[in-house]
């Protein structure tokens, strides 16, 4: 039997692949009915921020601000204010931390929101879905790398959360935001940051307009340049792009509602039209994704703090020193053509200058960066809304360039070795599916010529396993079971010559399950097991959390 859309969010539909999920969830009723009238406040096993013990000053920039209707006349978003560090905690700072605290009660979908300072995006996050009785949650974000903005004096602050409330969706998000500035000390020295932060401003990419660009002018004594890309897929298909089918299968099985374009996405960053790096987004699943029972109370990995993907652009510095504007572009490889389907985000650039020279010179000496990833697809369409497919993608890029500085000629080489694989079994028009995705990224930056040879390597792994099955019997009973295995694994090393001087690791796994049954009985059950381990200069950290039906156990 063909299945229909399950979980609708105001302004978007929950996942096009979820069009292939059964109508059982549609009968689940209001969110608060899942675990009675309440569940534990959202919490995670992830390591909290380590904060300096130095003198600090906290500036509250938003207090218990309600977000009811982002599409009203006038809308109540974005909230804007001005923020500046107090004189008693003047920089330089050892750390700057953004803290958010929110509360919501009733019935509401998860909503995405952005925080900007001086027009620069500093956080991309989402909200939890509430219980009837109400929940509270907190987010902490290290924003130290944006310290150059605060050093310039008072800055505009923007908090953008587009909520919708009506007779059914009653939850009003009330959120407070503050910034804490930590002074420096011998034990907690001033953080090393860039000298300037530039930004492209927000972008939106669709199939009709898959690229965006902005002209920027860089300092004439630029020495190093790093980009970070905030991005997320939105709309009925692109929020769940990692589970999309190849175009051929989607065209031949339109009755299933499955989305096309395949499961692989990359966003390509370019300078003056030349691809300079690629972002392969993590498959972030928000608290309304697939089945809300999976995420109560433990959110998906990165759901409350979406990644800002880093790209080292230093090999290209020699192209940017002429004092003229240069075009920084961003493009997505494949986005759905359906309404509201797009990739949004913002690119920030961190410029480090040579304080011993008014001008630097440089050259890009080697450039072997593919215009797009190599993608392969193997598809078996079994007919009747069933099929199997395997999609792979890879990149092996290298860029090398030098910059002549006041302390000598410094050569920087950046290598990217990226691999993606997705295997999906799609049965019974999507009532029975399994998904096995894996992304493995290795990014290496080496520099030499002014001091010893230094190498920094970051290895990241992002596995995702999904099992979803809905059955219907002759008596009219519907049974739905969902299980996931999400992970994020990271190893970062720094070496001077052949000697490793720093090493830090993260191993984060989350295994949620959900069960719904309707008919001769009603079942609403869910649980999760989360494990977070890390090592680094601050020592090892480990925490495990187990939850059942919205509450921690053990």
Coordinates of C-alpha atoms in Angstrom, one line a residue:
X1 CA 0.0 0.0 0.0
X2 CA 1.3 3.4 -0.8
X3 CA 2.3 5.5 2.2
X4 CA 1.8 9.2 2.8
X5 CA 3.6 12.1 4.6
X6 CA 3.9 11.6 8.3
X7 CA 5.3 14.4 10.3
X8 CA 4.6 17.9 9.0
X9 CA 6.4 21.0 10.2
X10 CA 5.0 24.4 9.6
X11 CA 6.5 25.7 6.4
X12 CA 8.1 22.3 5.5
X13 CA 7.4 18.6 5.4
X14 CA 9.5 16.2 7.5
X15 CA 11.7 14.4 5.0
X16 CA 10.8 13.3 1.5
X17 CA 12.1 9.8 2.2
X18 CA 9.7 10.0 5.1
X19 CA 7.0 10.2 2.5
X20 CA 7.9 6.5 2.4
X21 CA 7.1 6.1 6.1
X22 CA 3.8 4.7 7.0
X23 CA 0.6 6.5 8.0
X24 CA 0.9 5.1 11.5
X25 CA 2.7 8.1 12.8
X26 CA -0.1 10.3 11.4
X27 CA -2.3 8.6 13.9
X28 CA 0.1 9.2 16.7
X29 CA -1.7 12.3 17.9
X30 CA -0.2 15.3 19.6
X31 CA 3.4 15.2 20.6
X32 CA 2.7 15.4 24.3
X33 CA 0.7 12.1 24.1
X34 CA 3.8 10.1 23.4
X35 CA 5.1 9.8 27.0
X36 CA 2.1 11.1 28.9
X37 CA 2.3 14.9 29.5
X38 CA 6.0 15.3 30.1
X39 CA 9.5 14.0 29.5
X40 CA 12.9 14.9 30.9
X41 CA 14.6 18.1 29.8
X42 CA 16.8 17.5 26.8
X43 CA 20.4 16.5 27.7
X44 CA 23.4 14.8 26.2
X45 CA 26.5 12.9 27.1
X46 CA 28.7 15.3 25.1
X47 CA 31.5 17.0 26.9
X48 CA 30.6 20.4 28.3
X49 CA 32.9 23.4 27.6
X50 CA 35.9 23.9 29.8
X51 CA 35.8 27.4 31.0
X52 CA 38.7 29.5 32.4
X53 CA 38.8 30.2 36.1
X54 CA 39.8 33.8 35.4
X55 CA 37.8 37.0 36.2
X56 CA 34.8 37.1 33.8
X57 CA 31.9 39.4 32.9
X58 CA 28.6 38.2 31.6
X59 CA 26.4 40.4 29.3
X60 CA 22.8 39.3 28.9
X61 CA 21.8 40.4 25.4
X62 CA 18.3 38.8 25.3
X63 CA 16.0 37.9 28.3
X64 CA 13.1 35.5 28.1
X65 CA 12.3 36.7 24.6
X66 CA 9.2 35.0 23.2
X67 CA 9.1 33.7 19.6
X68 CA 5.5 33.1 18.5
X69 CA 5.1 34.0 14.8
X70 CA 8.0 34.5 12.5
X71 CA 5.6 35.2 9.6
X72 CA 3.3 37.7 11.2
X73 CA 2.7 41.3 10.3
X74 CA 5.1 42.3 11.7
X75 CA 7.1 39.1 12.3
X76 CA 8.7 38.7 15.8
X77 CA 12.0 37.6 14.4
X78 CA 14.8 38.4 14.1
X79 CA 15.4 39.8 17.6
X80 CA 18.1 42.5 17.4
X81 CA 20.2 44.3 20.0
X82 CA 23.7 45.6 20.6
X83 CA 26.4 43.8 22.5
X84 CA 29.8 45.0 23.7
X85 CA 32.3 43.6 26.3
X86 CA 32.3 45.5 29.6
X87 CA 35.3 47.8 30.3
X88 CA 36.2 45.7 33.4
X89 CA 36.7 42.7 31.2
X90 CA 38.4 44.3 28.2
X91 CA 40.3 42.0 25.9
X92 CA 42.3 40.2 25.0
X93 CA 40.3 37.3 26.3
X94 CA 41.2 33.7 27.1
X95 CA 37.7 32.7 26.0
X96 CA 34.3 34.1 25.0
X97 CA 31.2 31.9 25.5
X98 CA 27.7 32.3 24.2
X99 CA 25.0 30.7 26.5
X100 CA 21.4 30.1 25.5
X101 CA 18.6 29.0 27.7
X102 CA 15.1 28.2 26.4
X103 CA 11.8 26.9 27.5
X104 CA 8.6 25.8 25.7
X105 CA 5.4 24.0 26.6
X106 CA 2.5 22.7 24.6
X107 CA 2.7 21.3 21.1
X108 CA 5.3 22.5 18.6
X109 CA 7.7 21.4 15.9
X110 CA 11.5 21.7 16.0
X111 CA 12.6 25.0 14.6
X112 CA 16.0 26.1 13.2
X113 CA 17.6 29.4 14.4
X114 CA 20.7 31.4 13.8
X115 CA 22.7 33.8 15.9
X116 CA 24.8 36.5 14.3
X117 CA 27.2 39.1 15.8
X118 CA 28.2 42.0 13.5
X119 CA 26.5 40.2 10.6
X120 CA 28.8 37.2 11.2
X121 CA 27.1 33.9 11.9
X122 CA 28.3 32.4 15.2
X123 CA 25.7 29.6 15.8
X124 CA 23.3 27.5 13.8
X125 CA 21.0 25.5 16.0
X126 CA 17.5 23.9 16.4
X127 CA 15.0 23.7 19.1
X128 CA 13.6 20.6 20.8
X129 CA 9.9 19.6 20.5
X130 CA 8.1 20.2 23.8
X131 CA 5.9 18.2 26.1
X132 CA 2.5 19.5 27.3
X133 CA 3.9 20.3 30.7
X134 CA 6.9 22.0 29.3
X135 CA 10.7 21.5 29.0
X136 CA 13.8 23.7 29.3
X137 CA 17.1 23.3 27.5
X138 CA 20.5 25.0 27.3
X139 CA 23.2 25.5 24.6
X140 CA 26.7 26.7 25.2
X141 CA 28.9 27.7 22.3
X142 CA 32.6 28.7 22.3
X143 CA 32.7 31.8 20.2
X144 CA 36.3 32.8 21.1
X145 CA 37.4 32.7 17.4
X146 CA 35.1 35.7 16.8
X147 CA 36.9 37.8 19.3
X148 CA 38.1 40.3 16.6
X149 CA 34.5 41.4 16.2
X150 CA 34.1 42.3 19.9
X151 CA 37.5 43.9 20.0
X152 CA 36.1 46.4 17.5
X153 CA 33.6 47.7 20.0
X154 CA 29.8 47.4 20.2
X155 CA 28.3 45.0 17.6
X156 CA 24.8 44.3 16.4
X157 CA 23.4 41.1 17.7
X158 CA 20.7 39.1 15.8
X159 CA 18.7 36.0 16.9
X160 CA 16.5 34.6 14.1
X161 CA 13.9 31.9 15.0
X162 CA 10.8 31.7 12.8
X163 CA 8.1 30.0 14.9
X164 CA 4.5 29.5 14.0
X165 CA 1.6 29.2 16.6
X166 CA -2.1 28.6 16.1
X167 CA -4.9 26.6 17.7
X168 CA -3.0 23.4 17.2
X169 CA 0.7 24.3 17.5
X170 CA 0.7 26.2 20.8
X171 CA 4.3 26.1 21.8
X172 CA 6.0 29.6 22.3
X173 CA 9.7 29.5 22.6
X174 CA 11.1 31.8 25.3
X175 CA 14.8 32.2 25.0
X176 CA 17.5 34.1 26.9
X177 CA 21.0 34.7 25.5
X178 CA 24.2 35.9 27.2
X179 CA 27.9 36.3 26.4
X180 CA 30.6 35.8 28.9
X181 CA 34.1 37.3 28.4
X182 CA 36.9 35.6 30.3
X183 CA 40.0 37.6 31.0
X184 CA 43.5 36.2 30.4
X185 CA 46.0 34.9 33.0
X186 CA 49.2 33.0 33.2
X187 CA 47.4 29.7 33.3
X188 CA 44.8 30.8 30.8
X189 CA 46.6 33.0 28.2
X190 CA 44.9 35.1 25.6
X191 CA 43.5 32.9 22.9
X192 CA 45.2 33.1 19.5
X193 CA 42.6 34.3 17.0
X194 CA 42.6 35.8 13.5
X195 CA 43.0 39.5 13.0
X196 CA 39.9 40.0 11.0
X197 CA 36.6 38.2 10.4
X198 CA 34.9 38.7 7.0
X199 CA 31.6 37.1 5.8
X200 CA 29.7 36.5 2.7
X201 CA 26.4 37.1 4.5
X202 CA 23.6 34.5 4.3
X203 CA 23.1 32.4 1.2
X204 CA 20.3 30.2 -0.2
X205 CA 20.9 27.6 -2.9
X206 CA 18.2 25.8 -5.0
X207 CA 18.3 23.8 -8.1
X208 CA 17.2 26.9 -10.0
X209 CA 20.0 28.9 -8.4
X210 CA 22.6 26.4 -7.1
X211 CA 25.3 29.0 -6.5
X212 CA 25.8 32.3 -4.7
X213 CA 28.8 34.7 -4.5
X214 CA 30.0 37.8 -2.7
X215 CA 32.9 40.1 -3.5
X216 CA 35.3 40.6 -0.6
X217 CA 38.6 42.6 -0.3
X218 CA 41.4 41.1 1.7
X219 CA 44.1 42.8 3.7
X220 CA 47.3 43.6 1.6
X221 CA 49.5 41.9 4.3
X222 CA 47.4 38.7 4.5
X223 CA 49.4 35.7 5.6
X224 CA 46.9 33.0 6.4
X225 CA 43.2 32.5 5.5
X226 CA 40.7 30.0 6.8
X227 CA 37.0 29.6 5.9
X228 CA 34.1 28.2 7.8
X229 CA 30.8 27.2 6.3
X230 CA 27.6 27.0 8.2
X231 CA 25.0 25.1 6.1
X232 CA 22.0 22.9 6.4
X233 CA 19.5 21.4 3.9
X234 CA 15.9 22.4 4.3
X235 CA 12.6 21.5 2.8
X236 CA 10.7 18.2 2.2
X237 CA 13.7 16.5 0.5
X238 CA 17.0 18.3 1.3
X239 CA 16.6 18.1 5.1
X240 CA 16.9 14.3 4.6
X241 CA 19.2 14.4 1.5
X242 CA 21.3 11.6 2.9
X243 CA 18.4 9.1 2.4
X244 CA 17.4 10.2 -1.2
X245 CA 17.2 7.8 -4.1
X246 CA 18.9 8.0 -7.4
X247 CA 16.9 9.9 -10.0
X248 CA 16.2 6.8 -12.1
X249 CA 14.5 5.1 -9.2
X250 CA 12.6 8.2 -8.1
X251 CA 11.3 8.7 -11.7
X252 CA 10.2 5.1 -12.0
X253 CA 8.5 4.9 -8.5
X254 CA 6.7 8.2 -8.2
X255 CA 3.9 6.6 -6.1
X256 CA 6.3 6.1 -3.2
X257 CA 7.0 9.8 -2.8
X258 CA 10.7 9.1 -2.5
X259 CA 13.0 12.0 -3.4
X260 CA 15.7 11.9 -6.1
X261 CA 19.2 13.3 -6.7
X262 CA 20.8 10.5 -4.7
X263 CA 22.1 10.7 -1.1
X264 CA 25.4 12.5 -1.7
X265 CA 25.7 16.3 -1.3
X266 CA 28.8 18.6 -1.3
X267 CA 29.0 22.3 -1.1
X268 CA 31.9 23.7 -3.1
X269 CA 33.7 26.9 -2.0
X270 CA 35.4 28.9 -4.7
X271 CA 37.6 31.9 -5.1
X272 CA 37.2 33.8 -8.4
X273 CA 35.5 30.8 -9.9
X274 CA 38.2 28.3 -8.9
X275 CA 37.0 25.5 -6.5
X276 CA 39.1 25.9 -3.4
X277 CA 37.5 23.3 -1.0
X278 CA 34.5 21.2 -0.4
X279 CA 32.1 20.6 2.5
X280 CA 30.3 17.3 2.9
X281 CA 27.6 18.0 5.5
X282 CA 27.1 15.8 8.5
X283 CA 23.6 14.1 8.4
X284 CA 22.1 16.1 11.3
X285 CA 18.7 14.8 12.4
X286 CA 16.6 17.2 14.4
X287 CA 14.2 16.3 17.2
X288 CA 11.2 15.9 14.8
X289 CA 13.2 13.8 12.3
X290 CA 11.9 10.3 11.3
X291 CA 10.1 9.7 14.6
X292 CA 10.1 12.3 17.5
X293 CA 10.2 9.4 20.0
X294 CA 13.8 8.8 19.0
X295 CA 15.0 12.1 20.4
X296 CA 13.1 12.4 23.7
X297 CA 15.0 13.5 25.7
X298 CA 18.4 13.0 23.9
X299 CA 18.8 15.1 20.8
X300 CA 20.6 13.8 17.7
X301 CA 24.3 14.5 17.3
X302 CA 24.9 18.2 16.4
X303 CA 21.1 18.9 16.5
X304 CA 21.6 21.8 18.9
X305 CA 25.0 22.9 17.6
X306 CA 25.3 22.4 13.9
X307 CA 28.9 22.1 12.7
X308 CA 30.8 25.0 11.1
X309 CA 32.9 23.2 8.5
X310 CA 36.5 24.5 8.2
X311 CA 38.5 24.9 5.0
X312 CA 42.2 26.1 5.0
X313 CA 42.5 28.6 2.1
X314 CA 46.1 29.7 2.8
X315 CA 47.5 28.2 -0.5
X316 CA 45.4 30.8 -2.3
X317 CA 46.5 33.9 -0.4
X318 CA 48.9 34.9 -3.1
X319 CA 45.9 35.5 -5.4
X320 CA 44.2 37.9 -3.0
X321 CA 46.9 40.5 -2.3
X322 CA 46.2 43.0 -5.1
X323 CA 43.8 45.1 -3.1
X324 CA 40.9 44.4 -5.5
X325 CA 37.6 42.7 -4.7
X326 CA 37.6 38.9 -5.1
X327 CA 34.6 36.7 -5.6
X328 CA 34.0 34.1 -2.8
X329 CA 31.4 31.6 -4.1
X330 CA 29.5 28.7 -2.7
X331 CA 27.6 26.0 -4.8
X332 CA 25.7 22.8 -4.1
X333 CA 26.1 19.8 -6.3
X334 CA 22.4 18.7 -6.4
X335 CA 19.3 20.2 -4.7
X336 CA 15.7 19.3 -5.2
X337 CA 13.6 21.3 -7.5
X338 CA 10.5 21.1 -5.2
X339 CA 9.2 24.2 -3.4
X340 CA 11.0 25.2 -0.3
X341 CA 13.9 22.8 -0.9
X342 CA 17.2 24.5 -0.6
X343 CA 20.5 24.7 1.2
X344 CA 21.0 27.8 3.4
X345 CA 24.0 29.0 5.4
X346 CA 26.8 31.5 5.6
X347 CA 30.6 31.6 4.9
X348 CA 32.9 33.3 7.3
X349 CA 36.6 33.9 6.6
X350 CA 39.3 34.3 9.2
X351 CA 42.2 36.5 8.0
X352 CA 45.6 36.5 9.8
X353 CA 48.0 39.3 8.7
X354 CA 51.7 39.8 8.9
X355 CA 52.2 42.3 11.7
X356 CA 55.8 43.0 10.5
X357 CA 54.9 44.1 7.0
X358 CA 52.5 46.4 5.3
X359 CA 52.3 44.1 2.3
X360 CA 52.9 40.4 1.5
X361 CA 53.3 38.7 -1.8
X362 CA 52.6 35.1 -2.8
X363 CA 51.8 32.6 -5.4
X364 CA 49.6 29.5 -5.9
X365 CA 52.2 26.9 -7.1
X366 CA 50.3 23.7 -7.4
X367 CA 46.6 23.2 -7.9
X368 CA 45.0 19.8 -8.2
X369 CA 41.4 20.3 -6.9
X370 CA 38.6 18.5 -8.8
X371 CA 35.7 20.7 -10.0
X372 CA 33.4 18.2 -8.4
X373 CA 33.6 14.9 -6.5
X374 CA 33.7 11.6 -8.4
X375 CA 30.3 9.9 -7.9
X376 CA 29.3 6.4 -8.8
X377 CA 25.8 4.8 -8.6
X378 CA 24.8 1.2 -8.8
X379 CA 21.0 0.7 -8.9
X380 CA 18.7 -2.3 -9.0
X381 CA 15.0 -1.4 -9.4
X382 CA 13.0 -4.5 -8.5
X383 CA 9.6 -2.8 -9.5
X384 CA 6.6 -2.4 -7.3
X385 CA 8.2 0.3 -5.2
X386 CA 11.3 -1.8 -4.2
X387 CA 14.9 -1.3 -5.0
X388 CA 18.6 -1.4 -3.9
X389 CA 21.2 1.2 -4.6
X390 CA 24.8 1.9 -3.7
X391 CA 26.3 5.4 -4.1
X392 CA 29.9 6.3 -3.6
X393 CA 31.8 9.6 -3.8
X394 CA 35.4 10.6 -3.4
X395 CA 37.8 13.5 -3.6
X396 CA 41.6 13.6 -3.6
X397 CA 42.7 17.2 -3.8
X398 CA 45.9 19.1 -3.3
X399 CA 46.7 22.9 -3.3
X400 CA 50.1 24.4 -2.5
X401 CA 51.2 28.0 -2.4
X402 CA 53.7 30.3 -0.7
X403 CA 53.5 33.7 1.0
X404 CA 56.6 36.0 1.3
X405 CA 56.4 37.4 4.9
X406 CA 58.5 39.5 7.2
X407 CA 59.8 36.3 8.7
X408 CA 60.6 34.5 5.5
X409 CA 58.8 32.6 2.7
X410 CA 56.2 30.2 4.1
X411 CA 54.8 27.4 1.9
X412 CA 51.5 25.8 2.8
X413 CA 50.1 22.6 1.3
X414 CA 46.5 21.4 1.9
X415 CA 45.5 17.8 1.1
X416 CA 41.9 16.5 1.2
X417 CA 41.1 12.8 0.9
X418 CA 37.4 12.3 1.2
X419 CA 35.2 9.2 0.8
X420 CA 31.4 8.6 1.0
X421 CA 29.4 5.5 0.7
X422 CA 25.6 4.9 0.9
X423 CA 23.8 1.6 0.6
X424 CA 20.0 1.5 0.9
X425 CA 17.4 -1.3 0.6
X426 CA 14.0 0.1 -0.1
X427 CA 11.0 -2.3 0.1
X428 CA 7.2 -2.1 0.0
X429 CA 7.2 1.5 -1.2
X430 CA 9.3 2.5 1.8
X431 CA 7.4 0.7 4.5
X432 CA 10.5 -1.4 5.0
X433 CA 13.9 0.2 4.5
X434 CA 17.5 0.0 5.7
X435 CA 20.2 2.6 5.2
X436 CA 23.9 2.3 5.7
X437 CA 25.9 5.5 5.2
X438 CA 29.5 6.3 5.9
X439 CA 31.7 9.4 5.4
X440 CA 35.4 9.4 6.1
X441 CA 37.3 12.6 5.7
X442 CA 41.1 13.3 6.1
X443 CA 42.3 16.9 5.8
X444 CA 46.0 17.6 6.1
X445 CA 47.7 21.0 6.2
X446 CA 51.5 21.2 6.1
X447 CA 53.7 24.3 6.3
X448 CA 57.4 25.0 6.1
X449 CA 60.0 27.7 5.3
X450 CA 59.8 29.8 8.5
X451 CA 60.6 27.5 11.3
X452 CA 60.3 23.7 11.4
X453 CA 58.0 21.6 9.2
X454 CA 54.6 21.5 10.8
X455 CA 51.7 19.1 9.9
X456 CA 48.1 19.2 11.1
X457 CA 45.8 16.3 10.3
X458 CA 42.1 15.9 11.0
X459 CA 40.4 12.6 10.4
X460 CA 36.6 12.5 10.7
X461 CA 34.1 9.6 10.4
X462 CA 30.3 10.0 10.2
X463 CA 28.5 6.6 10.2
X464 CA 24.7 6.5 10.0
X465 CA 22.6 3.3 10.1
X466 CA 18.8 3.3 9.9
X467 CA 16.3 0.5 10.1
X468 CA 12.6 1.3 9.6
X469 CA 9.7 -1.1 9.2
X470 CA 5.9 -0.7 9.2
X471 CA 3.5 -3.7 9.0
X472 CA -0.3 -3.9 8.7
X473 CA -2.4 -6.9 9.5
X474 CA -5.8 -8.1 8.4
X475 CA -7.3 -6.9 11.7
X476 CA -6.3 -3.3 11.0
X477 CA -3.3 -3.2 13.3
X478 CA -0.4 -1.1 12.4
X479 CA 3.1 -1.6 13.9
X480 CA 6.0 0.8 13.3
X481 CA 9.6 0.2 14.5
X482 CA 12.6 2.5 14.0
X483 CA 16.2 2.0 15.0
X484 CA 19.2 4.2 14.3
X485 CA 23.0 4.2 15.0
X486 CA 24.6 7.6 14.6
X487 CA 28.2 8.4 15.1
X488 CA 30.9 11.1 15.0
X489 CA 34.5 10.2 15.3
X490 CA 37.4 12.7 15.1
X491 CA 41.2 12.5 15.5
X492 CA 43.3 15.7 15.3
X493 CA 47.1 15.6 15.4
X494 CA 49.8 18.2 15.1
X495 CA 53.4 17.2 14.3
X496 CA 56.6 19.2 14.3
X497 CA 58.9 17.3 12.0
X498 CA 58.3 13.6 12.7
X499 CA 57.2 14.2 16.3
X500 CA 53.5 14.4 17.3
X501 CA 53.1 17.3 19.7
X502 CA 49.3 17.3 20.1
X503 CA 46.6 14.7 19.7
X504 CA 42.9 14.9 20.5
X505 CA 40.1 12.4 19.8
X506 CA 36.3 12.3 20.0
X507 CA 34.2 9.1 19.8
X508 CA 30.5 9.9 20.0
X509 CA 27.8 7.3 19.4
X510 CA 24.0 7.4 19.8
X511 CA 21.6 4.5 19.3
X512 CA 17.9 5.5 19.6
X513 CA 14.9 3.3 19.0
X514 CA 11.1 3.9 18.7
X515 CA 8.0 1.7 18.6
X516 CA 4.5 2.7 17.7
X517 CA 1.5 0.4 17.6
X518 CA -2.1 1.2 16.8
X519 CA -5.2 -1.0 16.7
X520 CA -5.9 -3.6 19.3
X521 CA -3.6 -1.6 21.6
X522 CA -1.7 1.6 21.6
X523 CA 2.0 1.7 22.1
X524 CA 4.3 4.7 22.3
X525 CA 7.7 3.8 23.4
X526 CA 11.3 5.0 22.8
X527 CA 14.7 4.8 24.2
X528 CA 18.3 5.6 23.5
X529 CA 21.9 4.7 24.5
X530 CA 24.5 7.5 24.1
X531 CA 28.2 7.2 24.7
X532 CA 30.8 10.1 24.4
X533 CA 34.5 9.6 24.9
X534 CA 37.3 12.2 24.2
X535 CA 41.0 12.7 24.9
X536 CA 43.1 15.8 24.6
X537 CA 45.2 18.3 26.5
X538 CA 42.5 18.5 29.2
X539 CA 42.7 14.8 29.8
X540 CA 40.2 12.0 29.1
X541 CA 36.4 12.4 29.4
X542 CA 33.7 9.7 29.3
X543 CA 30.0 9.7 29.8
X544 CA 27.2 7.3 28.9
X545 CA 23.4 7.9 29.1
X546 CA 20.6 5.5 28.7
X547 CA 16.9 6.7 28.5
X548 CA 13.6 4.9 28.3
X549 CA 10.3 6.6 27.4
X550 CA 11.6 10.1 28.0
X551 CA 13.6 9.6 31.2
X552 CA 17.1 8.5 32.1
X553 CA 17.7 5.1 33.7
X554 CA 20.5 3.5 35.6

